[in-house]
Amino acid sequence: MTAPSTDIRLYDTAAREKRVFAPANSDRITMYVCGPTVYSRAHIGNFRPEIVFDILRRLLIHQYPDHEIVTARNFTDIDDKIMDRARTEDRTIEDVTAEAEGWYRDDAAALGCLAPTFAPRATETIGEMIAMMEALIARGHAYAAEGHVLFDVASDGDYGRVSHRDLDQMVAGSRVEVAPYKKNAHDFVMWKPSAEGQPGWDSPWGRGRPGWHLECSAMIEKHLGRTIDIHGGGQDLIFPHHENESAQSRCAHDGAPLANFWLHNGFLSFGKDKMSKSVGNVVTVDALLAAGHRGETIRLAMLMAHYRQPLEWTEDLLVQAKATLDRWYRLIEKKPAAEASVDLEFLDALSNDLGTPAALARLSSLARSKDVGALKGSAAILGFNFDAQERVRGPHALGQGQSVRHQQRISGASGENHGADVAAIDSLISERTAAKAARDFATADRIRDELAADGILLEDGPNGTTWRRT
Ligand code: AMP
Ligand code: ZN
C-alpha cells in the first residue's frame, strides 16, 4: 500500500484536538455528511459543508490512491416543514421534495462538487430505521410510549462524547415543558405517530414517521457500515443531532463508535447574522449564477476562510476570487502544455486540517513564480480543473477587466508598462482578502503596509479593494 506523501491532520470535535488521520480499513475510506431538508432552495451557507467535505474527499482520493473513497449525503425528505409547504401550496410531498432535491443537485454540481457515492432519502430507509429501533429496545436503550419510540438517554453512559455538553446543567436551566410520555427530559423521539392525513408508515408501534436523528444512523449502517472514518456537518449539528446519531448507533451496535473523526464547519454569515432561512438573509447559488458569477468563483470565495472559522459573505469575496481565477487562467493559457504536478508545500497546508487560506496563499506564490504545472496540479485538488473547461467569461469579468483598467491607468500616468506589477499587486490583494476572511488581521495589515512601502495605496470599498499609486 502506498503511504500518503504527508499526514492528514483533522480537528476532531469529539477529541477536541487535531489528530492524524488513519483509515480504519486497508481498502476503503468512508465519509458521511448530513445533507439538506428538501423543502425549498438551499442557500450558499448550506453549500459550505458540501464544498468543504468535497475538498476533503478530493484530498483523500489524492493521498490514498489504493483506497476506495465511499461517501454518503442524505436528503431529509420527511419533515414538518416539508408537510407544511405541501399543504400551503396544495402540492404532494413528493412534488416538493423532488423539486428541492433537483435544485440541490444542480447547485452542488455548479459549485464543482462531486456527487456522493450514495444520496439516500429518509423515505427509502424506513425499514432500516425500524430495525434499528427494535435493536435499541431489545438492548434496553429505547422504549415505546403512546405511539412514540424514545431513546433512553440515561441508559447510555457515553452520552455526550461528541459534544461534551453537560446535560445536568441544561436541565436545571431549561424551562421547556417535558412531554408526559418521556421518562427523562433529554430522551429524544425516534418515531412519532402520524395523524390521519399525515404521511406515515406502519410499524410495530402503530402508523407513524421517524424523528430527524434516526435517518442518518440507519443510512450510515446501510450504506457505509457500523463505524465510518469521518462524519461531517455544520457546527449547529454537533448537538443534539450528532450526539443523538452517535448514541443511537453506538448503543445499537454494542459499543462500536459511529465515526472515528467528527468534523464540523463554521457558519457562513451575511450581514450581522448566520445565513439562514428563518432570518431571511439568504443568497442562493442560482441567484449568483444568474448575476453572472461562475460556480468556481463561488467555490473559491468559500475557501478563503478556514472551514472551522466563521466566513462573512461579501461581494468583495467574489470580486477577489474572480480576480484570482482570472490570473490563474491567464498564466495557464500561456503555458497550456505545462505538466500538472502537486506542490508539497500546498499539500502540507491543505493536509493541516484543510488549511485552505494557507494553501491558497501557496497557490498565489506559485502563480507569482509562474510555476504553471504546480499551480494547475495543486488547484485540481481543490476542484479547479483548468484543462477540462471551456472558459466562458460572465458579464462580471471583473478580474481581467479590472487589471486592464489598472494597467491603462498606470501606463497613462507614467508612460511605462507595469503589467507584471499589476499581476503581483492583484495577487497580494487576494492574499490580503483571504487573510481578512480568515481573521488573520496581522497578515492583512502586513500586506497593506508592504504595498504602501512600494507606493501602492489600497482602498477598501463596497465592491472590493481597489488600489492607486501614491
Ligand atoms: P439544514 O438544511 O439546515 O439541515 O442544513 C444542511 C447543512 O448546512 C448542515 O450541515 C448545516 O449545518 C449547514 N448549514 C446551514 N446553515 C449554514 C450556514 N449559514 N453556514 C454554514 N453551514 C450551514
Ligand atoms: Zn445527520
CSV table of C-alpha atoms and ligand atoms in Angstrom, one decimal:
chain,number,residue,atom,x,y,z
A,1,MET,CA,0.0,0.0,0.0
A,2,THR,CA,1.2,3.5,-0.8
A,3,ALA,CA,1.8,5.7,2.2
A,4,PRO,CA,0.4,9.2,1.9
A,5,SER,CA,3.1,11.8,1.0
A,6,THR,CA,2.1,13.8,4.0
A,7,ASP,CA,-0.1,13.1,7.1
A,8,ILE,CA,-3.6,14.5,7.0
A,9,ARG,CA,-4.4,16.0,10.4
A,10,LEU,CA,-8.0,16.8,11.2
A,11,TYR,CA,-9.7,18.6,14.1
A,12,ASP,CA,-11.9,16.0,15.7
A,13,THR,CA,-14.8,17.7,17.6
A,14,ALA,CA,-15.1,14.6,19.9
A,15,ALA,CA,-11.4,14.5,20.8
A,16,ARG,CA,-11.3,18.4,20.9
A,17,GLU,CA,-7.9,18.3,19.1
A,18,LYS,CA,-6.3,17.7,15.8
A,19,ARG,CA,-5.5,14.1,15.2
A,20,VAL,CA,-3.5,12.3,12.5
A,21,PHE,CA,-6.0,10.7,10.1
A,22,ALA,CA,-5.5,6.9,9.5
A,23,PRO,CA,-8.1,4.9,7.6
A,24,ALA,CA,-9.7,2.1,9.7
A,25,ASN,CA,-9.6,-0.3,6.7
A,26,SER,CA,-6.9,-1.1,4.2
A,27,ASP,CA,-9.0,-0.7,1.1
A,28,ARG,CA,-11.8,1.7,1.8
A,29,ILE,CA,-12.4,5.1,3.5
A,30,THR,CA,-15.9,6.0,4.4
A,31,MET,CA,-17.4,9.5,5.0
A,32,TYR,CA,-20.9,10.7,5.7
A,33,VAL,CA,-22.1,14.3,5.6
A,34,CYS,CA,-25.5,15.4,6.8
A,35,GLY,CA,-27.5,16.9,3.9
A,36,PRO,CA,-30.4,19.2,3.4
A,37,THR,CA,-34.0,19.1,4.4
A,38,VAL,CA,-35.6,19.3,0.9
A,39,TYR,CA,-38.4,21.8,1.2
A,40,SER,CA,-37.0,24.9,-0.6
A,41,ARG,CA,-33.9,26.0,-2.4
A,42,ALA,CA,-30.8,25.7,-0.2
A,43,HIS,CA,-28.7,28.8,0.4
A,44,ILE,CA,-25.0,29.2,-0.1
A,45,GLY,CA,-24.5,28.6,3.7
A,46,ASN,CA,-25.8,25.1,3.2
A,47,PHE,CA,-23.2,24.6,0.5
A,48,ARG,CA,-20.3,25.4,2.8
A,49,PRO,CA,-20.3,21.8,4.2
A,50,GLU,CA,-20.9,20.5,0.7
A,51,ILE,CA,-17.7,22.2,-0.6
A,52,VAL,CA,-15.6,21.7,2.5
A,53,PHE,CA,-16.2,17.9,2.5
A,54,ASP,CA,-15.8,17.8,-1.2
A,55,ILE,CA,-12.3,19.2,-0.7
A,56,LEU,CA,-11.6,16.6,2.0
A,57,ARG,CA,-12.8,13.9,-0.3
A,58,ARG,CA,-10.5,15.0,-3.1
A,59,LEU,CA,-7.6,15.2,-0.7
A,60,LEU,CA,-8.3,11.7,0.4
A,61,ILE,CA,-8.6,10.5,-3.2
A,62,HIS,CA,-5.1,12.0,-3.9
A,63,GLN,CA,-3.5,10.8,-0.7
A,64,TYR,CA,-4.9,7.3,-0.7
A,65,PRO,CA,-4.9,6.1,-4.3
A,66,ASP,CA,-5.2,2.5,-3.2
A,67,HIS,CA,-8.3,3.1,-1.2
A,68,GLU,CA,-11.9,3.4,-2.5
A,69,ILE,CA,-13.3,6.6,-1.1
A,70,VAL,CA,-17.0,6.0,-0.4
A,71,THR,CA,-19.3,8.9,0.6
A,72,ALA,CA,-22.9,9.4,1.5
A,73,ARG,CA,-25.0,12.5,2.0
A,74,ASN,CA,-28.7,12.3,2.8
A,75,PHE,CA,-31.8,14.1,1.7
A,76,THR,CA,-34.2,14.6,4.6
A,77,ASP,CA,-37.5,14.2,2.7
A,78,ILE,CA,-39.9,13.7,5.5
A,79,ASP,CA,-40.2,16.6,7.9
A,80,ASP,CA,-42.9,19.0,9.3
A,81,LYS,CA,-41.5,21.9,7.2
A,82,ILE,CA,-42.0,19.8,4.0
A,83,MET,CA,-45.5,18.8,5.1
A,84,ASP,CA,-46.4,22.5,5.8
A,85,ARG,CA,-45.1,23.6,2.4
A,86,ALA,CA,-47.0,20.9,0.6
A,87,ARG,CA,-50.2,21.8,2.4
A,88,THR,CA,-49.9,25.5,1.9
A,89,GLU,CA,-49.1,25.1,-1.8
A,90,ASP,CA,-51.6,22.3,-2.3
A,91,ARG,CA,-48.9,20.0,-3.7
A,92,THR,CA,-47.8,16.5,-2.9
A,93,ILE,CA,-44.9,15.9,-0.6
A,94,GLU,CA,-43.1,14.1,-3.4
A,95,ASP,CA,-43.5,17.1,-5.7
A,96,VAL,CA,-42.0,19.5,-3.1
A,97,THR,CA,-39.1,17.2,-2.3
A,98,ALA,CA,-38.2,16.2,-5.9
A,99,GLU,CA,-38.1,19.8,-6.9
A,100,ALA,CA,-35.8,20.9,-4.0
A,101,GLU,CA,-33.6,17.8,-4.4
A,102,GLY,CA,-33.1,18.7,-8.1
A,103,TRP,CA,-32.2,22.3,-7.2
A,104,TYR,CA,-29.7,21.0,-4.6
A,105,ARG,CA,-28.0,18.6,-7.1
A,106,ASP,CA,-27.8,21.3,-9.8
A,107,ASP,CA,-26.3,23.8,-7.4
A,108,ALA,CA,-23.8,21.4,-5.9
A,109,ALA,CA,-22.7,20.4,-9.4
A,110,ALA,CA,-22.4,24.1,-10.4
A,111,LEU,CA,-20.1,24.5,-7.5
A,112,GLY,CA,-17.9,21.7,-8.8
A,113,CYS,CA,-18.8,19.2,-6.0
A,114,LEU,CA,-18.6,15.5,-6.9
A,115,ALA,CA,-21.8,13.6,-6.5
A,116,PRO,CA,-21.7,11.4,-3.4
A,117,THR,CA,-21.4,7.7,-3.8
A,118,PHE,CA,-24.8,7.4,-2.1
A,119,ALA,CA,-27.5,10.0,-1.7
A,120,PRO,CA,-30.2,8.2,0.2
A,121,ARG,CA,-33.6,9.6,1.1
A,122,ALA,CA,-35.1,9.2,4.5
A,123,THR,CA,-38.3,7.8,3.0
A,124,GLU,CA,-36.3,5.0,1.4
A,125,THR,CA,-34.7,4.0,4.7
A,126,ILE,CA,-37.8,3.4,6.9
A,127,GLY,CA,-37.3,-0.4,7.2
A,128,GLU,CA,-33.7,0.1,8.4
A,129,MET,CA,-34.8,2.7,10.9
A,130,ILE,CA,-37.5,0.4,12.3
A,131,ALA,CA,-34.9,-2.4,12.6
A,132,MET,CA,-32.6,-0.1,14.5
A,133,MET,CA,-35.3,1.0,16.9
A,134,GLU,CA,-36.1,-2.7,17.6
A,135,ALA,CA,-32.4,-3.4,18.3
A,136,LEU,CA,-32.3,-0.5,20.7
A,137,ILE,CA,-35.4,-1.6,22.5
A,138,ALA,CA,-34.1,-5.1,22.8
A,139,ARG,CA,-30.8,-3.8,24.3
A,140,GLY,CA,-32.7,-1.6,26.9
A,141,HIS,CA,-31.7,1.7,25.2
A,142,ALA,CA,-35.1,2.7,23.9
A,143,TYR,CA,-38.8,2.5,24.9
A,144,ALA,CA,-42.2,2.8,23.3
A,145,ALA,CA,-44.8,5.2,24.8
A,146,GLU,CA,-48.1,6.4,23.4
A,147,GLY,CA,-47.2,5.6,19.8
A,148,HIS,CA,-43.7,7.1,20.1
A,149,VAL,CA,-40.3,5.4,20.4
A,150,LEU,CA,-37.8,7.3,22.5
A,151,PHE,CA,-34.1,6.9,23.1
A,152,ASP,CA,-33.4,6.5,26.8
A,153,VAL,CA,-30.5,8.9,27.3
A,154,ALA,CA,-29.9,7.7,30.9
A,155,SER,CA,-29.1,4.2,29.6
A,156,ASP,CA,-26.1,5.4,27.7
A,157,GLY,CA,-23.1,6.0,29.9
A,158,ASP,CA,-21.2,7.6,27.0
A,159,TYR,CA,-23.9,10.1,26.0
A,160,GLY,CA,-22.1,13.4,25.5
A,161,ARG,CA,-18.9,12.0,24.0
A,162,VAL,CA,-19.2,14.0,20.7
A,163,SER,CA,-20.5,17.4,22.0
A,164,HIS,CA,-19.3,17.3,25.7
A,165,ARG,CA,-22.5,19.0,26.8
A,166,ASP,CA,-23.3,19.0,30.4
A,167,LEU,CA,-26.8,17.7,30.5
A,168,ASP,CA,-27.5,18.3,34.2
A,169,GLN,CA,-26.8,22.0,33.7
A,170,MET,CA,-29.1,22.1,30.7
A,171,VAL,CA,-31.9,20.5,32.6
A,172,ALA,CA,-31.5,23.0,35.5
A,173,GLY,CA,-31.5,25.9,33.1
A,174,SER,CA,-34.3,24.8,30.9
A,175,ARG,CA,-38.0,25.8,31.2
A,176,VAL,CA,-39.2,23.7,28.4
A,177,GLU,CA,-42.2,21.6,29.3
A,178,VAL,CA,-41.4,17.9,29.2
A,179,ALA,CA,-43.7,15.7,27.2
A,180,PRO,CA,-45.6,13.3,29.5
A,181,TYR,CA,-44.5,10.2,27.6
A,182,LYS,CA,-40.8,10.9,28.2
A,183,LYS,CA,-39.0,9.2,31.1
A,184,ASN,CA,-36.4,11.8,31.1
A,185,ALA,CA,-36.3,15.4,29.7
A,186,HIS,CA,-33.4,14.6,27.3
A,187,ASP,CA,-34.9,11.5,25.8
A,188,PHE,CA,-35.4,12.1,22.2
A,189,VAL,CA,-38.0,11.0,19.7
A,190,MET,CA,-37.0,8.4,17.2
A,191,TRP,CA,-40.5,7.6,16.0
A,192,LYS,CA,-43.8,9.6,16.4
A,193,PRO,CA,-47.4,8.8,15.5
A,194,SER,CA,-48.9,10.3,12.3
A,195,ALA,CA,-52.5,11.6,12.4
A,196,GLU,CA,-54.8,10.9,9.6
A,197,GLY,CA,-53.9,12.8,6.5
A,198,GLN,CA,-50.3,13.0,7.6
A,199,PRO,CA,-47.7,10.8,5.9
A,200,GLY,CA,-46.9,7.7,7.8
A,201,TRP,CA,-45.6,4.1,7.7
A,202,ASP,CA,-46.8,1.0,9.5
A,203,SER,CA,-44.5,0.0,12.4
A,204,PRO,CA,-44.7,-2.3,15.5
A,205,TRP,CA,-45.7,0.9,17.4
A,206,GLY,CA,-48.5,2.0,15.0
A,207,ARG,CA,-48.6,4.2,12.0
A,208,GLY,CA,-46.0,6.9,12.3
A,209,ARG,CA,-42.9,8.6,10.9
A,210,PRO,CA,-39.3,9.0,12.0
A,211,GLY,CA,-37.7,11.7,14.0
A,212,TRP,CA,-34.9,13.5,12.3
A,213,HIS,CA,-31.8,12.0,14.0
A,214,LEU,CA,-32.6,8.3,13.3
A,215,GLU,CA,-32.3,8.5,9.5
A,216,CYS,CA,-28.6,9.3,9.4
A,217,SER,CA,-27.8,6.4,11.8
A,218,ALA,CA,-29.8,4.0,9.7
A,219,MET,CA,-28.3,5.3,6.4
A,220,ILE,CA,-24.8,5.0,7.6
A,221,GLU,CA,-25.3,1.4,8.7
A,222,LYS,CA,-27.0,0.6,5.4
A,223,HIS,CA,-24.5,2.2,3.0
A,224,LEU,CA,-21.2,2.6,4.8
A,225,GLY,CA,-21.1,0.2,7.8
A,226,ARG,CA,-21.1,0.3,11.5
A,227,THR,CA,-18.1,2.6,12.1
A,228,ILE,CA,-17.2,5.1,9.5
A,229,ASP,CA,-13.9,7.1,9.2
A,230,ILE,CA,-15.3,10.6,9.0
A,231,HIS,CA,-18.6,12.2,9.9
A,232,GLY,CA,-19.2,15.8,8.9
A,233,GLY,CA,-21.7,18.7,9.0
A,234,GLY,CA,-22.1,22.2,10.2
A,235,GLN,CA,-21.4,23.2,13.8
A,236,ASP,CA,-25.1,23.6,14.5
A,237,LEU,CA,-25.4,19.8,14.2
A,238,ILE,CA,-23.0,18.9,17.0
A,239,PHE,CA,-25.8,19.0,19.5
A,240,PRO,CA,-28.3,17.4,19.6
A,241,HIS,CA,-28.2,15.9,16.1
A,242,HIS,CA,-24.7,14.3,16.1
A,243,GLU,CA,-24.8,13.4,19.7
A,244,ASN,CA,-28.0,11.6,19.2
A,245,GLU,CA,-26.8,9.9,16.0
A,246,SER,CA,-23.7,8.7,17.9
A,247,ALA,CA,-25.8,7.4,20.8
A,248,GLN,CA,-28.3,5.5,18.7
A,249,SER,CA,-25.6,3.8,16.5
A,250,ARG,CA,-23.2,3.0,19.3
A,251,CYS,CA,-26.0,1.5,21.5
A,252,ALA,CA,-27.5,-0.4,18.6
A,253,HIS,CA,-24.0,-1.8,17.7
A,254,ASP,CA,-22.8,-2.9,21.2
A,255,GLY,CA,-20.5,0.0,21.7
A,256,ALA,CA,-18.9,0.3,18.2
A,257,PRO,CA,-18.3,4.0,17.7
A,258,LEU,CA,-20.3,5.6,14.8
A,259,ALA,CA,-17.3,7.6,13.5
A,260,ASN,CA,-13.6,7.8,14.1
A,261,PHE,CA,-13.5,11.5,13.3
A,262,TRP,CA,-16.2,14.2,13.8
A,263,LEU,CA,-15.7,17.3,11.7
A,264,HIS,CA,-17.7,20.5,11.8
A,265,ASN,CA,-17.7,23.5,9.6
A,266,GLY,CA,-18.3,27.1,10.9
A,267,PHE,CA,-21.1,29.3,9.8
A,268,LEU,CA,-21.4,31.5,6.8
A,269,SER,CA,-22.9,34.8,7.8
A,270,PHE,CA,-24.5,37.5,5.7
A,271,GLY,CA,-24.9,40.9,7.3
A,272,LYS,CA,-24.9,40.5,11.1
A,273,ASP,CA,-26.3,37.1,11.2
A,274,LYS,CA,-25.7,33.5,10.3
A,275,MET,CA,-27.2,32.9,6.9
A,276,SER,CA,-30.5,31.1,7.5
A,277,LYS,CA,-33.9,30.8,6.0
A,278,SER,CA,-35.6,31.8,9.3
A,279,VAL,CA,-33.7,35.1,9.4
A,280,GLY,CA,-34.3,35.6,5.7
A,281,ASN,CA,-30.8,36.8,4.9
A,282,VAL,CA,-30.2,34.2,2.2
A,283,VAL,CA,-28.2,34.2,-1.1
A,284,THR,CA,-28.8,31.2,-3.4
A,285,VAL,CA,-26.4,29.7,-5.9
A,286,ASP,CA,-28.8,30.1,-8.8
A,287,ALA,CA,-29.2,33.9,-8.0
A,288,LEU,CA,-25.4,34.3,-8.0
A,289,LEU,CA,-25.1,32.3,-11.3
A,290,ALA,CA,-27.9,34.5,-12.8
A,291,ALA,CA,-25.9,37.6,-11.7
A,292,GLY,CA,-23.1,36.3,-13.9
A,293,HIS,CA,-20.8,34.7,-11.3
A,294,ARG,CA,-19.3,31.4,-12.1
A,295,GLY,CA,-19.7,28.4,-9.9
A,296,GLU,CA,-15.9,28.1,-9.5
A,297,THR,CA,-15.8,31.7,-8.3
A,298,ILE,CA,-18.3,31.0,-5.6
A,299,ARG,CA,-16.3,27.9,-4.7
A,300,LEU,CA,-13.0,29.7,-4.4
A,301,ALA,CA,-14.7,32.5,-2.3
A,302,MET,CA,-15.9,29.8,0.1
A,303,LEU,CA,-12.3,28.6,0.6
A,304,MET,CA,-10.9,31.9,1.6
A,305,ALA,CA,-11.5,31.3,5.3
A,306,HIS,CA,-10.6,28.2,7.2
A,307,TYR,CA,-13.6,25.8,7.3
A,308,ARG,CA,-13.9,26.0,11.1
A,309,GLN,CA,-13.9,29.8,11.2
A,310,PRO,CA,-16.9,32.0,10.5
A,311,LEU,CA,-17.0,33.3,7.0
A,312,GLU,CA,-18.7,36.6,6.2
A,313,TRP,CA,-20.2,36.6,2.8
A,314,THR,CA,-19.5,39.8,0.9
A,315,GLU,CA,-19.4,40.9,-2.7
A,316,ASP,CA,-15.7,41.7,-2.1
A,317,LEU,CA,-15.0,38.0,-1.6
A,318,LEU,CA,-16.4,37.2,-5.0
A,319,VAL,CA,-14.5,40.0,-6.7
A,320,GLN,CA,-11.2,38.8,-5.2
A,321,ALA,CA,-12.0,35.2,-6.1
A,322,LYS,CA,-12.7,36.2,-9.6
A,323,ALA,CA,-9.5,38.2,-9.9
A,324,THR,CA,-7.5,35.2,-8.6
A,325,LEU,CA,-9.1,32.8,-11.0
A,326,ASP,CA,-8.6,35.2,-13.9
A,327,ARG,CA,-4.9,35.5,-13.0
A,328,TRP,CA,-4.5,31.7,-12.9
A,329,TYR,CA,-6.3,31.3,-16.3
A,330,ARG,CA,-4.1,33.9,-17.9
A,331,LEU,CA,-1.0,32.1,-16.7
A,332,ILE,CA,-2.2,28.7,-17.6
A,333,GLU,CA,-3.3,29.8,-21.1
A,334,LYS,CA,0.2,31.0,-21.7
A,335,LYS,CA,1.7,27.5,-21.0
A,336,PRO,CA,-1.0,25.0,-21.9
A,337,ALA,CA,1.4,22.2,-22.2
A,338,ALA,CA,2.8,22.5,-18.6
A,339,GLU,CA,2.6,19.2,-16.9
A,340,ALA,CA,0.5,19.2,-13.8
A,341,SER,CA,2.2,18.3,-10.5
A,342,VAL,CA,1.2,18.7,-6.9
A,343,ASP,CA,3.3,21.1,-4.8
A,344,LEU,CA,4.3,19.6,-1.5
A,345,GLU,CA,4.1,22.9,0.4
A,346,PHE,CA,0.5,23.3,-0.9
A,347,LEU,CA,-0.3,19.7,0.1
A,348,ASP,CA,1.1,20.2,3.6
A,349,ALA,CA,-1.0,23.3,4.1
A,350,LEU,CA,-4.2,21.6,2.9
A,351,SER,CA,-3.4,18.4,5.0
A,352,ASN,CA,-3.2,20.5,8.1
A,353,ASP,CA,-6.9,20.4,8.9
A,354,LEU,CA,-7.9,21.6,5.4
A,355,GLY,CA,-5.9,24.8,5.8
A,356,THR,CA,-7.3,26.4,2.7
A,357,PRO,CA,-6.1,30.0,3.4
A,358,ALA,CA,-2.5,28.8,3.6
A,359,ALA,CA,-3.0,26.5,0.6
A,360,LEU,CA,-4.4,29.4,-1.4
A,361,ALA,CA,-1.5,31.7,-0.3
A,362,ARG,CA,0.8,29.0,-1.6
A,363,LEU,CA,-1.0,28.9,-5.0
A,364,SER,CA,-0.6,32.6,-5.2
A,365,SER,CA,3.1,32.3,-4.6
A,366,LEU,CA,3.3,29.5,-7.3
A,367,ALA,CA,1.4,31.9,-9.7
A,368,ARG,CA,3.9,34.7,-8.9
A,369,SER,CA,6.8,32.5,-9.7
A,370,LYS,CA,4.9,31.3,-12.9
A,371,ASP,CA,5.1,27.6,-11.8
A,372,VAL,CA,2.1,26.7,-14.0
A,373,GLY,CA,2.4,22.9,-13.7
A,374,ALA,CA,2.4,23.1,-9.9
A,375,LEU,CA,-0.4,25.7,-9.9
A,376,LYS,CA,-2.5,23.5,-12.2
A,377,GLY,CA,-1.9,20.2,-10.4
A,378,SER,CA,-2.4,21.7,-6.9
A,379,ALA,CA,-5.5,23.6,-7.8
A,380,ALA,CA,-7.0,20.4,-9.2
A,381,ILE,CA,-7.1,19.0,-5.6
A,382,LEU,CA,-9.3,21.9,-4.7
A,383,GLY,CA,-11.6,21.0,-7.6
A,384,PHE,CA,-10.4,23.6,-10.1
A,385,ASN,CA,-9.8,21.8,-13.3
A,386,PHE,CA,-8.3,24.2,-15.8
A,387,ASP,CA,-7.7,21.7,-18.5
A,388,ALA,CA,-11.2,20.3,-18.7
A,389,GLN,CA,-13.1,23.5,-19.0
A,390,GLU,CA,-14.0,25.9,-21.8
A,391,ARG,CA,-13.6,29.3,-20.3
A,392,VAL,CA,-16.8,31.3,-20.5
A,393,ARG,CA,-16.4,34.9,-19.3
A,394,GLY,CA,-19.5,36.1,-17.5
A,395,PRO,CA,-20.8,39.7,-17.7
A,396,HIS,CA,-18.9,40.3,-14.4
A,397,ALA,CA,-15.5,39.5,-15.7
A,398,LEU,CA,-14.0,41.9,-13.1
A,399,GLY,CA,-10.7,40.3,-12.6
A,400,GLN,CA,-9.4,40.7,-16.1
A,401,GLY,CA,-11.3,44.0,-16.8
A,402,GLN,CA,-10.0,45.5,-13.5
A,403,SER,CA,-6.4,44.6,-14.3
A,404,VAL,CA,-6.7,46.1,-17.8
A,405,ARG,CA,-8.2,49.2,-16.3
A,406,HIS,CA,-5.4,49.5,-13.8
A,407,GLN,CA,-2.8,48.9,-16.4
A,408,GLN,CA,-4.2,51.6,-18.6
A,409,ARG,CA,-4.3,54.0,-15.7
A,410,ILE,CA,-0.7,53.3,-14.8
A,411,SER,CA,0.5,53.4,-18.3
A,412,GLY,CA,-1.3,56.6,-18.9
A,413,ALA,CA,0.1,58.2,-15.7
A,414,SER,CA,3.7,57.2,-16.2
A,415,GLY,CA,4.1,56.0,-19.8
A,416,GLU,CA,5.6,52.8,-18.5
A,417,ASN,CA,4.4,49.2,-18.8
A,418,HIS,CA,3.6,48.0,-15.3
A,419,GLY,CA,1.8,44.8,-16.5
A,420,ALA,CA,3.9,42.5,-14.3
A,421,ASP,CA,3.4,44.8,-11.3
A,422,VAL,CA,-0.3,44.7,-11.8
A,423,ALA,CA,-0.4,40.9,-11.6
A,424,ALA,CA,1.7,40.9,-8.4
A,425,ILE,CA,-0.5,43.6,-6.8
A,426,ASP,CA,-3.7,41.7,-7.7
A,427,SER,CA,-2.2,38.6,-6.2
A,428,LEU,CA,-1.3,40.4,-3.0
A,429,ILE,CA,-4.7,41.9,-2.7
A,430,SER,CA,-6.2,38.4,-3.0
A,431,GLU,CA,-4.0,37.2,-0.3
A,432,ARG,CA,-5.0,40.1,1.9
A,433,THR,CA,-8.7,39.4,1.3
A,434,ALA,CA,-8.1,35.7,2.2
A,435,ALA,CA,-6.2,36.7,5.3
A,436,LYS,CA,-9.1,39.1,6.4
A,437,ALA,CA,-11.7,36.4,5.8
A,438,ALA,CA,-9.6,34.1,8.0
A,439,ARG,CA,-9.4,36.9,10.6
A,440,ASP,CA,-5.7,36.9,10.2
A,441,PHE,CA,-5.5,40.7,10.5
A,442,ALA,CA,-1.8,40.7,11.2
A,443,THR,CA,-1.1,39.3,7.7
A,444,ALA,CA,-3.7,41.5,6.1
A,445,ASP,CA,-2.1,44.6,7.7
A,446,ARG,CA,1.4,43.4,6.7
A,447,ILE,CA,0.4,43.1,3.1
A,448,ARG,CA,-1.2,46.6,3.1
A,449,ASP,CA,1.9,48.1,4.7
A,450,GLU,CA,4.3,46.3,2.2
A,451,LEU,CA,2.3,47.7,-0.7
A,452,ALA,CA,2.2,51.1,0.9
A,453,ALA,CA,6.0,51.0,1.2
A,454,ASP,CA,6.1,50.4,-2.6
A,455,GLY,CA,3.9,53.4,-3.2
A,456,ILE,CA,0.6,51.4,-3.7
A,457,LEU,CA,-2.3,52.6,-1.6
A,458,LEU,CA,-5.2,50.2,-1.0
A,459,GLU,CA,-8.8,51.4,-0.7
A,460,ASP,CA,-11.5,49.0,0.7
A,461,GLY,CA,-14.9,49.8,-0.8
A,462,PRO,CA,-18.3,48.1,-1.1
A,463,ASN,CA,-17.2,46.5,-4.4
A,464,GLY,CA,-13.9,45.2,-3.2
A,465,THR,CA,-10.4,46.5,-2.8
A,466,THR,CA,-9.0,49.0,-5.4
A,467,TRP,CA,-5.6,50.5,-5.5
A,468,ARG,CA,-3.8,53.5,-6.8
A,469,ARG,CA,-0.2,54.8,-6.8
A,470,THR,CA,0.7,57.5,-4.4
B,1,AMP,P1,-30.1,22.2,7.0
B,1,AMP,O1,-30.8,22.0,5.7
B,1,AMP,O2,-30.4,23.5,7.7
B,1,AMP,O3,-30.2,21.0,7.9
B,1,AMP,O4,-28.6,22.4,6.7
B,1,AMP,C1,-27.8,21.5,5.9
B,1,AMP,C2,-26.3,21.7,6.2
B,1,AMP,O5,-25.9,23.0,6.0
B,1,AMP,C3,-26.0,21.3,7.7
B,1,AMP,O6,-24.7,20.7,7.7
B,1,AMP,C4,-25.9,22.7,8.3
B,1,AMP,O7,-25.0,22.7,9.5
B,1,AMP,C5,-25.3,23.5,7.2
B,1,AMP,N1,-25.6,25.0,7.3
B,1,AMP,C6,-26.8,25.5,7.5
B,1,AMP,N2,-26.7,26.9,7.5
B,1,AMP,C7,-25.3,27.2,7.4
B,1,AMP,C8,-24.6,28.4,7.4
B,1,AMP,N3,-25.1,29.6,7.5
B,1,AMP,N4,-23.2,28.3,7.3
B,1,AMP,C9,-22.6,27.1,7.2
B,1,AMP,N5,-23.3,25.9,7.2
B,1,AMP,C10,-24.6,26.0,7.3
B,2,ZN,ZN,-27.2,13.6,10.2
